[in-house]
mmCIF file of C-alpha atoms in Angstrom:
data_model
loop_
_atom_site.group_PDB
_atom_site.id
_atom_site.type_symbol
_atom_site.label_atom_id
_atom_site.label_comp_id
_atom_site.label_asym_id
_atom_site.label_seq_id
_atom_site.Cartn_x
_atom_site.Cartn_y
_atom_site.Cartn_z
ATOM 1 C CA UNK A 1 123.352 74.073 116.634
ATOM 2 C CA UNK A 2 122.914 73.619 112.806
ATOM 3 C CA UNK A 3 119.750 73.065 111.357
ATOM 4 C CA UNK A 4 118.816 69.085 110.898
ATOM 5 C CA UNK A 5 119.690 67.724 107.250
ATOM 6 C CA UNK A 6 115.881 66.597 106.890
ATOM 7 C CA UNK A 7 113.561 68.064 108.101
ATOM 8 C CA UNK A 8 110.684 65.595 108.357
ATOM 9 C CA UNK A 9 112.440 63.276 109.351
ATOM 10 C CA UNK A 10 113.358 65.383 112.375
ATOM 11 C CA UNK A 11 109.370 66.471 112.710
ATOM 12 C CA UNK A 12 108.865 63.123 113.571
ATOM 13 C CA UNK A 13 111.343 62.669 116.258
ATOM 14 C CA UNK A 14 110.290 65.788 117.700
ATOM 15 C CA UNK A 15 106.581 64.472 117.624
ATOM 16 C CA UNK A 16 107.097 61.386 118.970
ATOM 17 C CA UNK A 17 109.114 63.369 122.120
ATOM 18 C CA UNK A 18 105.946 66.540 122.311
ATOM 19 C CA UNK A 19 103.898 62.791 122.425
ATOM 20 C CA UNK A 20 105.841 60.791 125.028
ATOM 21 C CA UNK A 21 106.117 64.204 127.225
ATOM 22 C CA UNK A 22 102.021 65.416 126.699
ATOM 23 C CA UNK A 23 100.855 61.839 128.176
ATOM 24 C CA UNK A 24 103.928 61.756 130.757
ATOM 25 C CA UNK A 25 102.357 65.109 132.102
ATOM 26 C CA UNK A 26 98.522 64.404 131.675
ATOM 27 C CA UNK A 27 98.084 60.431 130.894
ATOM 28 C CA UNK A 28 93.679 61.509 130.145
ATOM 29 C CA UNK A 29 95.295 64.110 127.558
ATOM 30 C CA UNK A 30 94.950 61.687 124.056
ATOM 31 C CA UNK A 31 92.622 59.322 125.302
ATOM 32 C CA UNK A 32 90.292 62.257 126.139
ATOM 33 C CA UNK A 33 90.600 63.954 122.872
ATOM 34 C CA UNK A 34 89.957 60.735 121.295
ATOM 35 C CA UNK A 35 86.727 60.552 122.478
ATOM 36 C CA UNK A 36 85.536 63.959 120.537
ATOM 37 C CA UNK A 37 86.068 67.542 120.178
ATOM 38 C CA UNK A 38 84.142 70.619 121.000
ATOM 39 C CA UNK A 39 86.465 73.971 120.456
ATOM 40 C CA UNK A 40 84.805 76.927 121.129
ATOM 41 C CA UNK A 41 86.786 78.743 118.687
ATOM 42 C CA UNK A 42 86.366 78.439 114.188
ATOM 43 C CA UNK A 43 89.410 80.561 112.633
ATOM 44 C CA UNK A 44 89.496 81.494 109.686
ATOM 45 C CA UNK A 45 93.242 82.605 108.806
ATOM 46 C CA UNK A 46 96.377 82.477 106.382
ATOM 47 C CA UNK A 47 98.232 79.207 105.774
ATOM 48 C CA UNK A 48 101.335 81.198 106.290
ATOM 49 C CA UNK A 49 103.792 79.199 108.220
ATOM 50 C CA UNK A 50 104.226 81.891 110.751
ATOM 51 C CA UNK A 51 100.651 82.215 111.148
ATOM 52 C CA UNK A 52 100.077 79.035 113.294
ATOM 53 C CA UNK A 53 96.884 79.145 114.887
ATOM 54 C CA UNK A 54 96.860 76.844 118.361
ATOM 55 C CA UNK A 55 100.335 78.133 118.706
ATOM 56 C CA UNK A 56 99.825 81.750 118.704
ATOM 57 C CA UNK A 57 96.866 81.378 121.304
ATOM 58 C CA UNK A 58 98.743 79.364 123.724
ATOM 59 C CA UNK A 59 95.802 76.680 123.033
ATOM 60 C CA UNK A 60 96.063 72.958 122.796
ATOM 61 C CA UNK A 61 94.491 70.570 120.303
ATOM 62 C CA UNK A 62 90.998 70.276 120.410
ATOM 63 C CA UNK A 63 90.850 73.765 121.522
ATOM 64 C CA UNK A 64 90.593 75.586 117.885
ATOM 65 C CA UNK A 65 88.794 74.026 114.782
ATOM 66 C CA UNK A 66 90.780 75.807 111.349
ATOM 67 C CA UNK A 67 90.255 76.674 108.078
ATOM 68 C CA UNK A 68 93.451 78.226 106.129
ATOM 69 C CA UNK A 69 94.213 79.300 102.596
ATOM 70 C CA UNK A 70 95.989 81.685 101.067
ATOM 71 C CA UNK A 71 95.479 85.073 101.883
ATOM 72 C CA UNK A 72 92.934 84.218 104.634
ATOM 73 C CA UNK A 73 90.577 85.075 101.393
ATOM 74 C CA UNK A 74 86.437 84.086 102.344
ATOM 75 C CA UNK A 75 84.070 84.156 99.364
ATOM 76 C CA UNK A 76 80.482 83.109 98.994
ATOM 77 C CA UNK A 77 81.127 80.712 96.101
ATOM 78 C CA UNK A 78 83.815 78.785 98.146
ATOM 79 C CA UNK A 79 82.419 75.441 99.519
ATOM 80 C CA UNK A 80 85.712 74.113 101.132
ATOM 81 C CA UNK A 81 85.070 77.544 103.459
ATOM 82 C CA UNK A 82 81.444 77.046 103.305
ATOM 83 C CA UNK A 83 81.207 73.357 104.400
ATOM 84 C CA UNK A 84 83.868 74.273 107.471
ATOM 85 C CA UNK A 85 81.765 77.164 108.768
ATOM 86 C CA UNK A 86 78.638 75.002 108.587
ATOM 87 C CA UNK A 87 79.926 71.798 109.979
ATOM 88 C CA UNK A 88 81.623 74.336 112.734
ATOM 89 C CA UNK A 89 78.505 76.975 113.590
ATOM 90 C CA UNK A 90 75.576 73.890 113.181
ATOM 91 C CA UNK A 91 77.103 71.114 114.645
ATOM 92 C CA UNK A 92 79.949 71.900 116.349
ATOM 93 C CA UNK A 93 78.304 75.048 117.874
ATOM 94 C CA UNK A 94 81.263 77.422 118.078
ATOM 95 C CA UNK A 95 80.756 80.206 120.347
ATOM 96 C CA UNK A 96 83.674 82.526 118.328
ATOM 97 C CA UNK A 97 84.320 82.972 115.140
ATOM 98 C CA UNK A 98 87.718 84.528 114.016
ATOM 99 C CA UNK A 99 89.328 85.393 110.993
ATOM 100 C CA UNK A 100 92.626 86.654 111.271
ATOM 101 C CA UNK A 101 95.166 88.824 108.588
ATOM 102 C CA UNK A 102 98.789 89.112 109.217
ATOM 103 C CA UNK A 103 101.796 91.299 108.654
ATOM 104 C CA UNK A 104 104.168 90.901 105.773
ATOM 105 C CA UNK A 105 101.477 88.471 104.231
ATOM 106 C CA UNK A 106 102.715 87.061 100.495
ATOM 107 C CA UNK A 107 99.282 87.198 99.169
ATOM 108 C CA UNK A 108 99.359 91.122 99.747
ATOM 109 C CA UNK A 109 101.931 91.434 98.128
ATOM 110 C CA UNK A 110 100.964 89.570 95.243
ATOM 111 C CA UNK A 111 97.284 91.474 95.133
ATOM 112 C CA UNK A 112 99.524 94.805 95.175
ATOM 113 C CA UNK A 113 101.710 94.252 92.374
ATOM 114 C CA UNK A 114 100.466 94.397 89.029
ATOM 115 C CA UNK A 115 102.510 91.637 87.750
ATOM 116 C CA UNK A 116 100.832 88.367 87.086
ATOM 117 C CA UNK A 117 102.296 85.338 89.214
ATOM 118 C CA UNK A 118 100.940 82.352 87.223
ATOM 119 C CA UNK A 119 98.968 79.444 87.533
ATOM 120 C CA UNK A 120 95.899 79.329 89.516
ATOM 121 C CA UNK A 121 97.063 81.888 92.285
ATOM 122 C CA UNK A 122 95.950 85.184 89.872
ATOM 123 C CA UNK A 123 92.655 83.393 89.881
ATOM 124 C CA UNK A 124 92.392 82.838 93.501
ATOM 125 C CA UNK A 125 93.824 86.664 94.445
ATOM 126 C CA UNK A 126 90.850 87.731 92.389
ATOM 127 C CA UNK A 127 89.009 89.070 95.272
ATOM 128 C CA UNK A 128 91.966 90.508 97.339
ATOM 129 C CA UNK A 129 92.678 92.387 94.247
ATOM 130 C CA UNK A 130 88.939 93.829 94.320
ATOM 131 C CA UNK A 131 89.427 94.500 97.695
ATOM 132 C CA UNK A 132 92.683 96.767 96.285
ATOM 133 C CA UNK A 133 90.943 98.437 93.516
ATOM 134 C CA UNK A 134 87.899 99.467 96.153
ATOM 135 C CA UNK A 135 90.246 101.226 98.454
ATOM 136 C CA UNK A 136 92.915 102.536 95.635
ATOM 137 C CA UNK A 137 93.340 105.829 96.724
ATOM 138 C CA UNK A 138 93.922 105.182 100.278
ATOM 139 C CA UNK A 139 96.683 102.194 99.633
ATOM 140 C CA UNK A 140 97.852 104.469 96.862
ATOM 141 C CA UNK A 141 98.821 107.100 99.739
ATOM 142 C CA UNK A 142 100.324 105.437 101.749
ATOM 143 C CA UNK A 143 104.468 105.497 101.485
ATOM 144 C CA UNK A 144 105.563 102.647 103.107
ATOM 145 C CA UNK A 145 105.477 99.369 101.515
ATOM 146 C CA UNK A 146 105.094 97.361 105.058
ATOM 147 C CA UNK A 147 102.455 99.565 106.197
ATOM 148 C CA UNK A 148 100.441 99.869 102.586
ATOM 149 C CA UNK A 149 100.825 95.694 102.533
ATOM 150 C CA UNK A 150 99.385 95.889 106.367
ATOM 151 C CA UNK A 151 96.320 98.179 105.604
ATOM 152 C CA UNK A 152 95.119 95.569 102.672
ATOM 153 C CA UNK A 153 95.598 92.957 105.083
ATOM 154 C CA UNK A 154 93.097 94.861 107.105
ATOM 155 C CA UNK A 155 90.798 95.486 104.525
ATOM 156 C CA UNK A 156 90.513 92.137 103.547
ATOM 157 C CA UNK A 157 89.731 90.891 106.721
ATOM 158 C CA UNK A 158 87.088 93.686 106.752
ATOM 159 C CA UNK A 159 85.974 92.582 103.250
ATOM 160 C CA UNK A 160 85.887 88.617 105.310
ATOM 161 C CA UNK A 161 83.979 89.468 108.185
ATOM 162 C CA UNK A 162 81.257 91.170 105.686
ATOM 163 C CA UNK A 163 80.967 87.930 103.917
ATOM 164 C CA UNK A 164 80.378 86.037 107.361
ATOM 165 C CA UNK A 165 77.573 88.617 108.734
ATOM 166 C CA UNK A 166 75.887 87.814 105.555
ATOM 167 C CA UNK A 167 76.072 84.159 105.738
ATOM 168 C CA UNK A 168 72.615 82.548 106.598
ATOM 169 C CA UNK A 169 73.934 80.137 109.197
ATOM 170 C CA UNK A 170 75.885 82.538 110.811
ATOM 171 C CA UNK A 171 73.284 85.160 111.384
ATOM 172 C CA UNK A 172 70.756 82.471 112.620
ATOM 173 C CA UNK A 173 73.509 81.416 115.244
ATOM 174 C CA UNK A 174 74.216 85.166 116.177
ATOM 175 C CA UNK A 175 69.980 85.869 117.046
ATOM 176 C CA UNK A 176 69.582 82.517 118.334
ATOM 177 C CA UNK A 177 72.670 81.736 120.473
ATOM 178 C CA UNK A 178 75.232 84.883 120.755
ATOM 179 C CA UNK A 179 77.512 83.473 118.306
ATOM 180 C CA UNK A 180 81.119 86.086 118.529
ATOM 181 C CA UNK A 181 81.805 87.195 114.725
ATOM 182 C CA UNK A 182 85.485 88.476 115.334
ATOM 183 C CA UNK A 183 88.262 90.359 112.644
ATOM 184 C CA UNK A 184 91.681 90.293 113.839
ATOM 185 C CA UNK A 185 95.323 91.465 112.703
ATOM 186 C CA UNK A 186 98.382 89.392 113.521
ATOM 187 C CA UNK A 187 101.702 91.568 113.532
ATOM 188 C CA UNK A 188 104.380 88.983 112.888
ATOM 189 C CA UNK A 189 106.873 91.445 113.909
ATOM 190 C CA UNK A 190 105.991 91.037 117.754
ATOM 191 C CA UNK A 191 103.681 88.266 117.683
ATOM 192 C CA UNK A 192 100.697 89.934 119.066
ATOM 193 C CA UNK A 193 96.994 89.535 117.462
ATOM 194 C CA UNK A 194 95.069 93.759 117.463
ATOM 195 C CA UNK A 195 91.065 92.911 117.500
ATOM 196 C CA UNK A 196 89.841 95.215 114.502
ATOM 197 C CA UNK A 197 86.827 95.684 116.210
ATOM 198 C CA UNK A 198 84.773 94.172 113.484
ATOM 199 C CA UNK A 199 81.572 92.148 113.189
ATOM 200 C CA UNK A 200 79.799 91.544 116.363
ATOM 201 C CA UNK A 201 82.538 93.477 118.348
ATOM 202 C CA UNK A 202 80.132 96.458 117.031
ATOM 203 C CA UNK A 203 77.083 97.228 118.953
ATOM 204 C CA UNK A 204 74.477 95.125 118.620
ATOM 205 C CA UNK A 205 70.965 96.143 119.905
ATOM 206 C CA UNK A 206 67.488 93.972 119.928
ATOM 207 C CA UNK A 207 64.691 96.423 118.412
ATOM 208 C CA UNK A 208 61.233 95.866 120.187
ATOM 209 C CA UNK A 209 60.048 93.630 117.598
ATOM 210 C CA UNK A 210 63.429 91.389 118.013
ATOM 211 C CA UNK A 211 64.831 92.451 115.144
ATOM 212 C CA UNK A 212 68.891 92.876 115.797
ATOM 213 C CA UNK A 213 70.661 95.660 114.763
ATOM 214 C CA UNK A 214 74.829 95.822 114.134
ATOM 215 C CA UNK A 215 77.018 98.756 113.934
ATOM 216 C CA UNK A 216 80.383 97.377 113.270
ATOM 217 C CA UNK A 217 82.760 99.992 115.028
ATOM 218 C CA UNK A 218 84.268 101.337 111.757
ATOM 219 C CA UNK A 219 83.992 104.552 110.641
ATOM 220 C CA UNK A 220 81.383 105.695 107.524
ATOM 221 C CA UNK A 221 79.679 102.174 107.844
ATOM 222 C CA UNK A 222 76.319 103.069 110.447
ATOM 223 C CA UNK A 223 74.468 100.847 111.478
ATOM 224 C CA UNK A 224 72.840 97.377 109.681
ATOM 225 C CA UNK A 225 69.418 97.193 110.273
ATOM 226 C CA UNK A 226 67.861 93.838 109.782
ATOM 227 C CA UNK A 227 65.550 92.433 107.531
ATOM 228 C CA UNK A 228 64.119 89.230 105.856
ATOM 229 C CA UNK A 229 66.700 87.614 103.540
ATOM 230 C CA UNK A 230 66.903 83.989 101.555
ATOM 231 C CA UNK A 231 69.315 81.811 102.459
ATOM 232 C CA UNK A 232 71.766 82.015 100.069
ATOM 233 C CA UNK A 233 72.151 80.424 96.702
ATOM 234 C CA UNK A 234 75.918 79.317 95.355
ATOM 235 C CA UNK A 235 76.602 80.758 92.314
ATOM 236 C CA UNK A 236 79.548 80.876 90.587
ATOM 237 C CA UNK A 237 79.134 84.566 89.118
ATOM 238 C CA UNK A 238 76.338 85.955 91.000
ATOM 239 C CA UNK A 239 74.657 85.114 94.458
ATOM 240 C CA UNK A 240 72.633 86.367 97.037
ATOM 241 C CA UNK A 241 75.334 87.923 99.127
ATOM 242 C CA UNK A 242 77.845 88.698 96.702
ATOM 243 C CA UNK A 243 78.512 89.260 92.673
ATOM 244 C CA UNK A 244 81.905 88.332 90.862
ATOM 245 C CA UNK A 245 81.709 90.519 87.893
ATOM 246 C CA UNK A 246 84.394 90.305 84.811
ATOM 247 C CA UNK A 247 85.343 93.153 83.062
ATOM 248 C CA UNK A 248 86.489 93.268 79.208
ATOM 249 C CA UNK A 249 89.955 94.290 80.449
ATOM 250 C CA UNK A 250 90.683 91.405 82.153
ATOM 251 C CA UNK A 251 90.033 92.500 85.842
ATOM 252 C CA UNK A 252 87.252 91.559 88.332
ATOM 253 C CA UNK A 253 85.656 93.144 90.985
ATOM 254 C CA UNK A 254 83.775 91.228 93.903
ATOM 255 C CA UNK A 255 81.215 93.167 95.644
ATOM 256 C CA UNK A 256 79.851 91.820 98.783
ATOM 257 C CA UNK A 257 75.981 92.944 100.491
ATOM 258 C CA UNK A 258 76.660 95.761 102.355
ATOM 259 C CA UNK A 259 73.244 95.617 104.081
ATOM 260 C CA UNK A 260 72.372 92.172 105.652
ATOM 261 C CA UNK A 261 69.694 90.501 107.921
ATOM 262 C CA UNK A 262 69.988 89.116 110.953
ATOM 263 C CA UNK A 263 66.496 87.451 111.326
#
């Protein structure tokens, strides 16, 4: 069958028929998500085309609230990310977070090379860069170019899920309610998600005193002891939970709290 000469204008047939054949099958589905939405899941992922959130779950709308840009990249400063993981954690009330990486991901590549692509991207890959010059000798041994652009996808999920456990609303929903911090890998190649075992997929213990502890599951990290922390300030260059520092020869290193409180 050959592809349809446009596009959207196909996209809408096909809604209108995924439309006529969701309320055919359950005539409460729209009216009921009408009324409101309460997703137990916030995910935090690429806006990679293959990467489609709902549809990779097998959920439905209303099921996952989403935040996407490129790279799946989270930083401190960033209040488009910010104001999504408040709204979802304090008023929504999600009971998971996850932020997911993928296979084969462009901005990977891009953070990799050390050509400049232009435009505002360089600017936004400043961090997944960091992330690249951190762990340059490990990427740097590794042969193959899929499985070197796979472990920085890992690593900046890692570097993600470190900017989450230091967020203040996030650790007040993890003590107070058992909010799920979660890092995930999706391997485009056989469209299955691998749980990192990161954030609160470590062990996390209550100290007599109620102070909560975190080991993370990954190796050389230990364990995060708690203690009494601000809630954080948004700076452009330096904050509480993270410092963007620029160099003289044009690079830029982000470095994130390695230590964080959970009370």
């Amino acid at each position: 069958m050959a592809p349809p000469a446009d596009k959207f204008k196909y996209a809408l047939k096909s809604n209108d028929a995924w439309a006529s054949y969701k309320g055919h099958q359950n005539e409460s589905f729209f009216p009921t998500l009408a009324k409101g939405q309460a997703p137990e899941i916030l995910w935090l992922g690429c806006s990679d085309s293959r990467c489609p959130e709902t549809t990779l779950l097998g959920l439905q709308p209303g099921d996952v609230f989403t935040h996407r840009n490129i790279a799946n990249i989270l930083s401190p400063t960033d209040l488009n990310f910010l104001s999504v993981l408040e709204y979802a954690v304090v008023h929504i009330k999600v009971k998971h977070i996850v932020l997911c990486g993928h296979t084969s991901c462009g901005g990977c590549v891009g953070a990799l090379s050390d050509s400049r692509i232009g435009g505002v991207l360089d600017a936004w890959l400043t961090p997944l860069k960091a992330v690249r010059a951190a762990n340059q000798k490990e990427l740097s041994a590794i042969q193959d170019d899929g499985e070197r652009i796979k472990r920085l996808a890992e690593l900046n999920v890692k570097q993600g899920v470190d900017v989450l456990m230091a967020n203040y609303v996030v650790r007040e929903a993890i003590e107070k309610r058992g909010l799920d911090v979660h890092g995930v890998l999706f391997n485009i190649g056989s469209g299955k998600i691998q749980d990192l075992g990161l954030g609160t997929d470590g062990e996390l213990t209550q100290s007599k005193d109620g102070k909560i502890s975190l080991t993370d599951g990954t190796e050389g990290q230990g364990k995060r002891e708690s203690a009494s922390a601000p809630v954080p300030e948004f700076e452009i260059v330096r904050g509480n939970h993270a410092m963007l520092v620029f160099n003289n020869d044009d690079t830029a290193v982000l470095t994130i709290a390695q230590r964080v409180a959970l009370s």
